[in-house]
Coordinates of C-alpha atoms in Angstrom, one line a residue:
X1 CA 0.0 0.0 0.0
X2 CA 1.6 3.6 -0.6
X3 CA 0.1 6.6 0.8
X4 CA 1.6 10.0 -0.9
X5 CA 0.3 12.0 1.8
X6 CA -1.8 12.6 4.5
X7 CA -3.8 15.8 4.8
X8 CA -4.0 17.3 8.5
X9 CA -7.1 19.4 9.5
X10 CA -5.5 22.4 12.1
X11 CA -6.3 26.1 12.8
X12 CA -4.3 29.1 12.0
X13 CA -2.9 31.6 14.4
X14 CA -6.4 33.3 13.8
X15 CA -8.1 30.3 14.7
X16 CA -9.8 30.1 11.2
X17 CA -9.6 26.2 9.7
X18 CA -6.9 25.6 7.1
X19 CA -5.4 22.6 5.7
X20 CA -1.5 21.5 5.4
X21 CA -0.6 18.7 3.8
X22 CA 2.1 16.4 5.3
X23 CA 4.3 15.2 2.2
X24 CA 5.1 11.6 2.4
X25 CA 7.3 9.4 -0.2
X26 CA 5.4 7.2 -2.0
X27 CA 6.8 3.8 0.1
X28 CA 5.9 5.0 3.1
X29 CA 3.1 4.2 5.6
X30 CA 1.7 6.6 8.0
X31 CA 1.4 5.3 11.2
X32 CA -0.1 7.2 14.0
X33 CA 1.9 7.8 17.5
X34 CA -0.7 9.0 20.6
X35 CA 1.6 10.7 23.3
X36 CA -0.3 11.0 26.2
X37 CA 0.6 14.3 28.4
X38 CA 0.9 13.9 32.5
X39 CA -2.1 15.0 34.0
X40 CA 0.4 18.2 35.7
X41 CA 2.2 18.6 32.3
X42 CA 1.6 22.6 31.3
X43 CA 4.0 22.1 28.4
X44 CA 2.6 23.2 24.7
X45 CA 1.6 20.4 22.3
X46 CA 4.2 21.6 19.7
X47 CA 6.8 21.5 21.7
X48 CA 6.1 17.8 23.0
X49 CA 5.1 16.7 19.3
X50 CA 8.6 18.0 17.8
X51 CA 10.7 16.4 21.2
X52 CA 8.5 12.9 20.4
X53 CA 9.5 13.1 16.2
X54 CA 13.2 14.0 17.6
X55 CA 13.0 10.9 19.9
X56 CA 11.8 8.5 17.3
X57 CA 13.7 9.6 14.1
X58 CA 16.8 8.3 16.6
X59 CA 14.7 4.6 16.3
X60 CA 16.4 2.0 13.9
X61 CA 14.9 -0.7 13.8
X62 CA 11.4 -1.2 13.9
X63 CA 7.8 0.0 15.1
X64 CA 6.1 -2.7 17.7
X65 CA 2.4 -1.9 18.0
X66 CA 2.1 -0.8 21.4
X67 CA 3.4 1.6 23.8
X68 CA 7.0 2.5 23.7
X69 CA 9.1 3.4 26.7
X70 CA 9.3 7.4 27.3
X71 CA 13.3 7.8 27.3
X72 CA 14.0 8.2 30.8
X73 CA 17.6 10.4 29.3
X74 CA 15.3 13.4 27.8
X75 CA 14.1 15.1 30.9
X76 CA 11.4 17.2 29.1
X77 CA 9.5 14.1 28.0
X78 CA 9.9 12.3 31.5
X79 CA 8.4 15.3 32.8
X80 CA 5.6 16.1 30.9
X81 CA 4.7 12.6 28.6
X82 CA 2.8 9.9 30.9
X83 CA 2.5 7.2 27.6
X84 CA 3.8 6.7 24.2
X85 CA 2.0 4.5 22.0
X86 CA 2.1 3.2 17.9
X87 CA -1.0 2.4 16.5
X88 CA 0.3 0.6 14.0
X89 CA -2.8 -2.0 14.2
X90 CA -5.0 0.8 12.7
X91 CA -2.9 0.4 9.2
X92 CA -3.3 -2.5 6.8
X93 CA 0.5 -3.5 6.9
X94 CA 0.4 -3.2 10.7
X95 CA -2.4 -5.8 10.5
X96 CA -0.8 -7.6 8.1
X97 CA 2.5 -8.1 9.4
X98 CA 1.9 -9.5 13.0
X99 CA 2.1 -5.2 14.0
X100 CA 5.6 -4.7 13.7
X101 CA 6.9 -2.3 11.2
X102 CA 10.3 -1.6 9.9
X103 CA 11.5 2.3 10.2
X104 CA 12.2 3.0 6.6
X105 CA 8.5 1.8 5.7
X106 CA 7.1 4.3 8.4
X107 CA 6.3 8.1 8.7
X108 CA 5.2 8.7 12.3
X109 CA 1.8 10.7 12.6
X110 CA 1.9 12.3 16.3
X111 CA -0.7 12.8 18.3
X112 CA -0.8 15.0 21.6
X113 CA -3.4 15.2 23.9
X114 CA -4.3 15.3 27.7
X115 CA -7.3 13.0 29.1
X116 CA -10.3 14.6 30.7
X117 CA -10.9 13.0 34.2
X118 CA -13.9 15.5 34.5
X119 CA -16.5 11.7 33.7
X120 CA -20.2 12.0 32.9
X121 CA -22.4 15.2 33.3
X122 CA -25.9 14.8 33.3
X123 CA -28.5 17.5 31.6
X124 CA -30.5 18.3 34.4
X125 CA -34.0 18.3 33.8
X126 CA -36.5 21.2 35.0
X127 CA -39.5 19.3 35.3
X128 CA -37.9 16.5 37.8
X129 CA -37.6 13.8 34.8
X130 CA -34.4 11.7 34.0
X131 CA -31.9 13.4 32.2
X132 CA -32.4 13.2 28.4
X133 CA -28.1 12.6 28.2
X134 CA -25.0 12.4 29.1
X135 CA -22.2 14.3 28.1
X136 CA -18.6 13.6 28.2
X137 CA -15.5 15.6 27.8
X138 CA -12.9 14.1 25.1
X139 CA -10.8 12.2 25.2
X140 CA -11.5 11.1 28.6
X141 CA -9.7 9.0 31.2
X142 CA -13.2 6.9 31.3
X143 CA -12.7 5.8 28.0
X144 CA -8.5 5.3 27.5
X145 CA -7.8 2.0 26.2
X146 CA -11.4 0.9 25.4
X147 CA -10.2 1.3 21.4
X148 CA -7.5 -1.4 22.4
X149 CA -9.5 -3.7 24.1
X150 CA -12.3 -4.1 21.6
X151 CA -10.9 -7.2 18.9
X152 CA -13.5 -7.7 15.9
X153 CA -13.3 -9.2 12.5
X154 CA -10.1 -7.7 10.3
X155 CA -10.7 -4.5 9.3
X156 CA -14.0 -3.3 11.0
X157 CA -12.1 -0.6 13.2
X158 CA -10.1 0.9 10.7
X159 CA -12.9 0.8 8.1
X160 CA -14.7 3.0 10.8
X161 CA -11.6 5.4 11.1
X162 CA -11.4 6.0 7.3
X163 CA -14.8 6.7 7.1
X164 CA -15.4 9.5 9.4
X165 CA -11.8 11.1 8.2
X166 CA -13.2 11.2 5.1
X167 CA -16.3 12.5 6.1
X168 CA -14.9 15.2 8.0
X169 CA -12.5 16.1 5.5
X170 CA -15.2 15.8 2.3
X171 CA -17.5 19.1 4.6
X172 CA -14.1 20.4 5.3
X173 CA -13.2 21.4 1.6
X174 CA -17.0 22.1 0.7
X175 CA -17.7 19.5 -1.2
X176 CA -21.4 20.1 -2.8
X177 CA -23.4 17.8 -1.0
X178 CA -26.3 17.9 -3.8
X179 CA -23.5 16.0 -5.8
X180 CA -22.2 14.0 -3.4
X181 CA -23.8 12.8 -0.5
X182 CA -23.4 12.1 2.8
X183 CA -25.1 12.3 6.2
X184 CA -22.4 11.6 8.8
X185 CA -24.0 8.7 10.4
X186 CA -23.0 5.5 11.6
X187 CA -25.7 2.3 12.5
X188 CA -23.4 -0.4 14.1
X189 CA -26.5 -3.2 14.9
X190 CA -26.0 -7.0 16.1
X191 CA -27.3 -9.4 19.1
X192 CA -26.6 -7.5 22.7
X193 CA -23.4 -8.3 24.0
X194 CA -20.7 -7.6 20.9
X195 CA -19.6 -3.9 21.9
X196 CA -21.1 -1.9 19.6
X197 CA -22.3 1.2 22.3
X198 CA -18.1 0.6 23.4
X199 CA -17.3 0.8 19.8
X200 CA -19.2 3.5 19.2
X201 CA -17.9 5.5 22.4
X202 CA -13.9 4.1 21.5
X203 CA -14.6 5.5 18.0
X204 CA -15.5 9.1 19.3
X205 CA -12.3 9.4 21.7
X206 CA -10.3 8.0 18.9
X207 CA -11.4 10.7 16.4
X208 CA -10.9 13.4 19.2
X209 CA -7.7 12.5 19.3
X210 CA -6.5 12.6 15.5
X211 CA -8.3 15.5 15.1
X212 CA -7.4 17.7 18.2
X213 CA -5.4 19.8 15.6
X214 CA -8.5 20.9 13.8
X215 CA -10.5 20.6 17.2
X216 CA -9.2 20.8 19.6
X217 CA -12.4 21.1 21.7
X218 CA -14.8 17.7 21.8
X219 CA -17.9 16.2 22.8
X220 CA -19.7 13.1 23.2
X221 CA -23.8 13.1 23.7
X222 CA -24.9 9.9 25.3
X223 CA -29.0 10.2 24.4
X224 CA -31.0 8.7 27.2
X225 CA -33.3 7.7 24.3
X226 CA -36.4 6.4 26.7
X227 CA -36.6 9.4 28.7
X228 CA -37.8 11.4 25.6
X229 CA -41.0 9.2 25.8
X230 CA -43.2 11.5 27.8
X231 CA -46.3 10.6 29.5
X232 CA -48.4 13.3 28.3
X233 CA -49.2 12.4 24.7
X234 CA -47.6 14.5 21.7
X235 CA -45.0 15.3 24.0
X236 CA -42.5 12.9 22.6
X237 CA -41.4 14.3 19.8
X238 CA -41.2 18.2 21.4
X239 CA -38.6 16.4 23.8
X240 CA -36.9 15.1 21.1
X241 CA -36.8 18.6 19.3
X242 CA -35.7 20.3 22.7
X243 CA -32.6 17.7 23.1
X244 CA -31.5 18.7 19.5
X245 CA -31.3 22.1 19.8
X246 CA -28.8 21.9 23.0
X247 CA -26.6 19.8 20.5
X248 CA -27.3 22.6 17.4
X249 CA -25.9 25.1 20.2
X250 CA -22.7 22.5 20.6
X251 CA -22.1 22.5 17.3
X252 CA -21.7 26.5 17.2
X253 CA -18.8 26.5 18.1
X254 CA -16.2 25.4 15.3
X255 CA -13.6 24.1 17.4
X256 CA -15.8 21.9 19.2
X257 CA -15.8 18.0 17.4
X258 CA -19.3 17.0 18.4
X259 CA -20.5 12.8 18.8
X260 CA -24.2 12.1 19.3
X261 CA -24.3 8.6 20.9
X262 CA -27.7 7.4 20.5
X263 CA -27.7 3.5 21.8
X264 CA -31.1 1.4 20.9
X265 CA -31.9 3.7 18.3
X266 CA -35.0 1.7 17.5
X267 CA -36.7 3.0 20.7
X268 CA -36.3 6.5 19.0
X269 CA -36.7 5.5 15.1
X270 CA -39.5 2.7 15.5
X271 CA -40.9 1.7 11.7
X272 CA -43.5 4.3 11.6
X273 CA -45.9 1.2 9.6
X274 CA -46.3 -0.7 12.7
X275 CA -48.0 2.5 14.2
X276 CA -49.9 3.0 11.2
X277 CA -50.9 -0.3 11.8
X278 CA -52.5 0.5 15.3
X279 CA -49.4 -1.9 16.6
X280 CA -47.6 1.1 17.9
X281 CA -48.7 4.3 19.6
X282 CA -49.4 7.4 17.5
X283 CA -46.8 9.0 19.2
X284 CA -44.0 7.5 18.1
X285 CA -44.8 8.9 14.3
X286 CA -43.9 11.6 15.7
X287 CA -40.9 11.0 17.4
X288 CA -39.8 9.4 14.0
X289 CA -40.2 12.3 12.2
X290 CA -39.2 15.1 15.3
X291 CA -35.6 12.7 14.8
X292 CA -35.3 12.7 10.7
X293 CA -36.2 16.1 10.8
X294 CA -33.6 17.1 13.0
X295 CA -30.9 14.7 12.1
X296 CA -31.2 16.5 8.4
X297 CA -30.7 19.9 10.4
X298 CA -27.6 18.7 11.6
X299 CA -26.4 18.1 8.2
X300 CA -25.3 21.3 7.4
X301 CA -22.9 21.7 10.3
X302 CA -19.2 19.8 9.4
X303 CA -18.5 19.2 12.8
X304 CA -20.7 16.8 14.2
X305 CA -21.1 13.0 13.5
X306 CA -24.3 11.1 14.7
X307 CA -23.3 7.4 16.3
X308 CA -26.1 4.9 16.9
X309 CA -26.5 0.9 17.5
X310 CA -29.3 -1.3 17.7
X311 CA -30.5 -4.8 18.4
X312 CA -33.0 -5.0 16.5
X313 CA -32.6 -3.5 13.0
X314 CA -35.9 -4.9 11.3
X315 CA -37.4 -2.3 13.8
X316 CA -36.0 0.9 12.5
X317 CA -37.7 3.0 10.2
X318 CA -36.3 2.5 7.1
X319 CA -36.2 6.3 6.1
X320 CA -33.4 6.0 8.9
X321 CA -31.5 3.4 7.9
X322 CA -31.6 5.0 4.4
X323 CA -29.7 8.1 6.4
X324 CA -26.6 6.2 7.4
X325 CA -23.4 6.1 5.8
X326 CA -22.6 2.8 7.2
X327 CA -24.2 0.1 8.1
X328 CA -21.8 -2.5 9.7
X329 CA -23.4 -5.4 11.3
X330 CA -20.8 -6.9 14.8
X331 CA -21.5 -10.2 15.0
X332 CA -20.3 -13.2 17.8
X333 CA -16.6 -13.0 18.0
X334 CA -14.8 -14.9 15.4
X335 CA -12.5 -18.0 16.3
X336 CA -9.2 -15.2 15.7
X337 CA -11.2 -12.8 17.7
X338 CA -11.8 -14.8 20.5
X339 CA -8.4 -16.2 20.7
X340 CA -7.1 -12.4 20.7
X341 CA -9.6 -11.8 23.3
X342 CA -8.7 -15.0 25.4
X343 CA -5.1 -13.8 24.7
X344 CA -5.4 -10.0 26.1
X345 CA -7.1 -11.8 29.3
X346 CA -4.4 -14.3 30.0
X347 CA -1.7 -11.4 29.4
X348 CA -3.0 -9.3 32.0
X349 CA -3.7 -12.2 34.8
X350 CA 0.4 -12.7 34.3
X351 CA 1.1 -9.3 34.1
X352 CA -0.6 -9.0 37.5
X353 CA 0.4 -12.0 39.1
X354 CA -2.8 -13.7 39.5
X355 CA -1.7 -16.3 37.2
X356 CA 2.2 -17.5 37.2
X357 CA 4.6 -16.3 34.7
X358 CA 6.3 -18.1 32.2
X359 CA 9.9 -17.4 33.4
X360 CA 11.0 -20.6 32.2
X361 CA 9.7 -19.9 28.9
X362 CA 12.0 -18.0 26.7
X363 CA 9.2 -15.4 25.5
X364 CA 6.7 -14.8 27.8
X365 CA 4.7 -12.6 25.0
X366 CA 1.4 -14.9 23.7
X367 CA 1.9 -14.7 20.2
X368 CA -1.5 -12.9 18.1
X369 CA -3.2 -15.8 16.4
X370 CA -1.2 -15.9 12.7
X371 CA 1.6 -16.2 14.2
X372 CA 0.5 -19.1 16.8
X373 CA -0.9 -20.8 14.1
X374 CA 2.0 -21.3 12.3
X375 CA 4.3 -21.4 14.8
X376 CA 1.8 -24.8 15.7
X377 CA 2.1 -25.8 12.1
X378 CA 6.4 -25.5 12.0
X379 CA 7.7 -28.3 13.8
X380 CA 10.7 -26.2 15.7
X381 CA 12.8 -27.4 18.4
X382 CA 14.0 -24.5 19.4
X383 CA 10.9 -23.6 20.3
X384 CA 10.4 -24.2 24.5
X385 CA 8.1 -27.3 24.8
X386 CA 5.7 -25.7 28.0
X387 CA 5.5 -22.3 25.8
X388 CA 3.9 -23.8 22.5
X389 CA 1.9 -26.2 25.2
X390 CA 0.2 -22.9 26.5
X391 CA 0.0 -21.6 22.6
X392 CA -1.7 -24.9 21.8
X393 CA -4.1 -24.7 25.1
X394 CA -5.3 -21.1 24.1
X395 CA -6.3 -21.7 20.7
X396 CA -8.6 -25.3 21.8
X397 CA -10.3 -22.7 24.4
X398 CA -10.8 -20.4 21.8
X399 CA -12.5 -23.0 19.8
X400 CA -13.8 -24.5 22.5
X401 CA -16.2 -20.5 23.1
X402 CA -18.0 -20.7 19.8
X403 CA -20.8 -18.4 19.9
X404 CA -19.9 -16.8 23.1
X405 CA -20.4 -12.8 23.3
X406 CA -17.2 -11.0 23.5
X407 CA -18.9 -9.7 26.5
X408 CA -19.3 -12.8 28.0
X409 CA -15.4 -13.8 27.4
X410 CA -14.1 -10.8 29.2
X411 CA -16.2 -11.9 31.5
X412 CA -15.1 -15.8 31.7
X413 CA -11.7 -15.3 33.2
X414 CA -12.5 -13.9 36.4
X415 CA -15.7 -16.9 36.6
X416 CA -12.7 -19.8 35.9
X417 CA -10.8 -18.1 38.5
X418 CA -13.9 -18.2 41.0
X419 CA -13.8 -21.6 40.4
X420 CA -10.7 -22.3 41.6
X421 CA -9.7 -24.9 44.2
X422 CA -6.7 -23.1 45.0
X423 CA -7.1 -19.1 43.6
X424 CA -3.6 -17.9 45.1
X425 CA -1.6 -20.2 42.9
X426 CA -2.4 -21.7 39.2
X427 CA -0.1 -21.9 36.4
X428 CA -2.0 -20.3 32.7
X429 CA -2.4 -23.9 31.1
X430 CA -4.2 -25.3 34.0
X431 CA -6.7 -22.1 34.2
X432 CA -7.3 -22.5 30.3
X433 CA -8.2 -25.9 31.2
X434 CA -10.7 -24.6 34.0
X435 CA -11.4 -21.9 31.5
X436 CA -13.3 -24.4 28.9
X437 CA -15.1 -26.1 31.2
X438 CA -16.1 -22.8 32.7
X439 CA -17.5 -22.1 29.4
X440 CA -19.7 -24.9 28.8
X441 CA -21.1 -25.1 32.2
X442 CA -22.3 -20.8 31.0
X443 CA -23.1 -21.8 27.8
X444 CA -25.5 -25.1 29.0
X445 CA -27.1 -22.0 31.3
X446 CA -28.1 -20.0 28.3
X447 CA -32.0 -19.3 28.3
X448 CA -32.8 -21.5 25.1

């Protein structure tokens, strides 16, 4: 893949939007860095982004997705930098080459920011009813990490990323939207339990990040979508009006990058045919229309992008489907997914101790699943006997969770290691063990 160039959205001394592009050779891959500033850090972004591009131009030999040390010799950085991190997951050769990537293939994108620990604030309501949403502060300390947590099928995140980069950048230069269209929405639906409202709240701190240059004030709306349901009829879609018009008054301000999270979205855009079919309320006609309506309103402004998942997409309007960009169904884990899942879990049980480290082993890293599997496949003896046991163990429990929720295998570790004889002291390829027959004894509990 070559990339000649990436195109960065930023402000001018003036504070008016302008666009510089950032030359790159035609081999060359951009790969985003987030630096992460100390909470007490007063230092400017510029001057920590140029010390970081100092720092890694002096790197040669390869980028590891991950975090990378902060150089404990550069006294600015130690002072002010709290984590350094490649994302070099979020780029097809990153994906495609078990993350690592050589230096001469890379130009480093960096990324400054500082997290909000300022958490949820509720929109108090005059009349004494529950808040109609909840608004965070981005990126916030709430949400760090949840991108790199979340493992779906190949592709799925960064085909999210592109998207909204694109769809910023297409209002950015004024592209006619009579000629081209697009609205700036995202449906992510599937069965409860696959991540889509953490997707959907990972995407919006992500994008706050690699856009703080353009804004580098953001937002995220968390709609309380059944507290717009009044009980006094024809209220409904009023409420529904009234919440959209605090977010128009958001997305005044330029600077300000502004998500609408609106989970279940087929409580708020029910098919308007089953009402008309005396199967729904009257009501909800109009809370259909009170949302299209003001969805289209929000159109016209560049800086706001509308996320929303459902359960239960036959139940949406289809006027509203018709509105999104993307529709991306997230499914049940696949057998890769789960073993990255299952691998992230069992990672952080030895990182902490809870489970005992490999220190016999000569690499204590879990491999990602390529490189297991063929690892498996390659009869090696150099390879340490216990290490590809515990390789081998992962991927049968892996298998072994077919169908499981990715929900419900964050969840599994922590039951396996309730059912523990002894909880103080257990070695990873005995809890994997426990692990699977954790996992049927969940899965025979399913409601049928």
């Amino acid at each position: 893949m070559s990339v000649p160039m990436e195109t960065e959205l930023s402000t001018d001394q003036n504070g008016a939007s302008s666009q510089h592009s950032l030359s790159v050779p035609e081999d060359k891959v951009l790969v985003p860095v987030e630096v992460t500033l100390k909470l007490s850090s007063t230092a400017k972004i510029d001057d920590v982004r140029s010390a970081v591009e100092g720092m890694l131009e002096k790197r040669s030999l390869s980028y590891n997705d991950g975090p990378i040390p902060v150089p404990l010799d550069d006294a600015f950085l130690a002072d002010n930098v709290q984590r350094i991190c490649v994302c070099g997951c979020d780029t097809d050769e990153g994906m495609h080459n078990d993350n690592v990537l050589l230096f001469w293939q890379v130009k480093p994108v960096v990324h400054v920011f500082q997290l909000s620990e300022e958490g949820p604030c509720e929109d108090i309501s005059s009349d004494g009813q529950s808040s109609s949403f909840n608004e965070w502060i981005l990126p916030a300390k709430e949400f760090d990490g949840m991108w790199e947590s979340l493992i779906y099928e190949s592709g799925l995140k960064q085909r999210l990323l592109r998207y909204a980069a694109s769809a910023l950048l297409f209002t950015e230069k004024g592209v006619d939207p009579f000629l081209v269209s697009w609205n700036r929405i995202i449906l992510l639906h599937g069965p409860p339990g696959t991540g889509k409202t953490s997707l959907c709240k990972a995407l919006a701190q992500k994008l706050s990040i690699r856009f703080n240059s353009r804004y580098p004030q953001a937002q995220l709306v968390e709609v309380n979508a059944h507290s717009l349901f009044s009980k006094w009829f024809s209220e409904s879609g009023k409420l529904v009006a009234k919440l959209f018009q605090k977010i128009q008054e958001m997305v005044e301000e330029e600077s300000n990058l502004v998500f609408v999270l609106i989970d279940e979205v087929e409580s708020l855009a029910a098919a308007r045919k089953a009402a008309l079919s005396g199967s729904e309320p009257s009501d909800s006609i109009r809370v259909v229309n009170a949302l299209l309506t003001q969805m289209d309103k929000l159109k016209s402004s560049p800086n706001v992008i509308i996320l929303t998942t459902s359960n239960i997409t036959a139940a949406i309007d289809i006027a509203f489907v018709d509105r999104a960009d993307i529709k991306a169904y997230v499914g049940p884990p696949t057998l890769q997914a789960r073993y990255e899942i299952l691998r992230s879990c069992l990672q952080e049980m030895m990182r902490t101790g809870i489970l005992t480290s490999l220190q016999d082993c000569k690499n204590a890293m879990l491999p990602h699943y390529a490189s297991a599997k063929d690892r498996l496949n390659t009869l090696d003896f150099h390879e340490d006997a216990t290490f590809m046991q515990l390789c081998k163990q992962l991927l049968e429990t892996a298998e072994a969770c077919e169908g499981m929720s990715g929900r419900s295998l964050r969840k599994l570790p922590f039951l396996a290691h309730a059912a523990l004889a002894n909880p103080f002291e257990c070695n990873p390829i005995k809890f994997l063990c426990t692990m699977v027959e954790t996992a049927k004894r969940e899965r025979s509990e399913l409601p049928d």
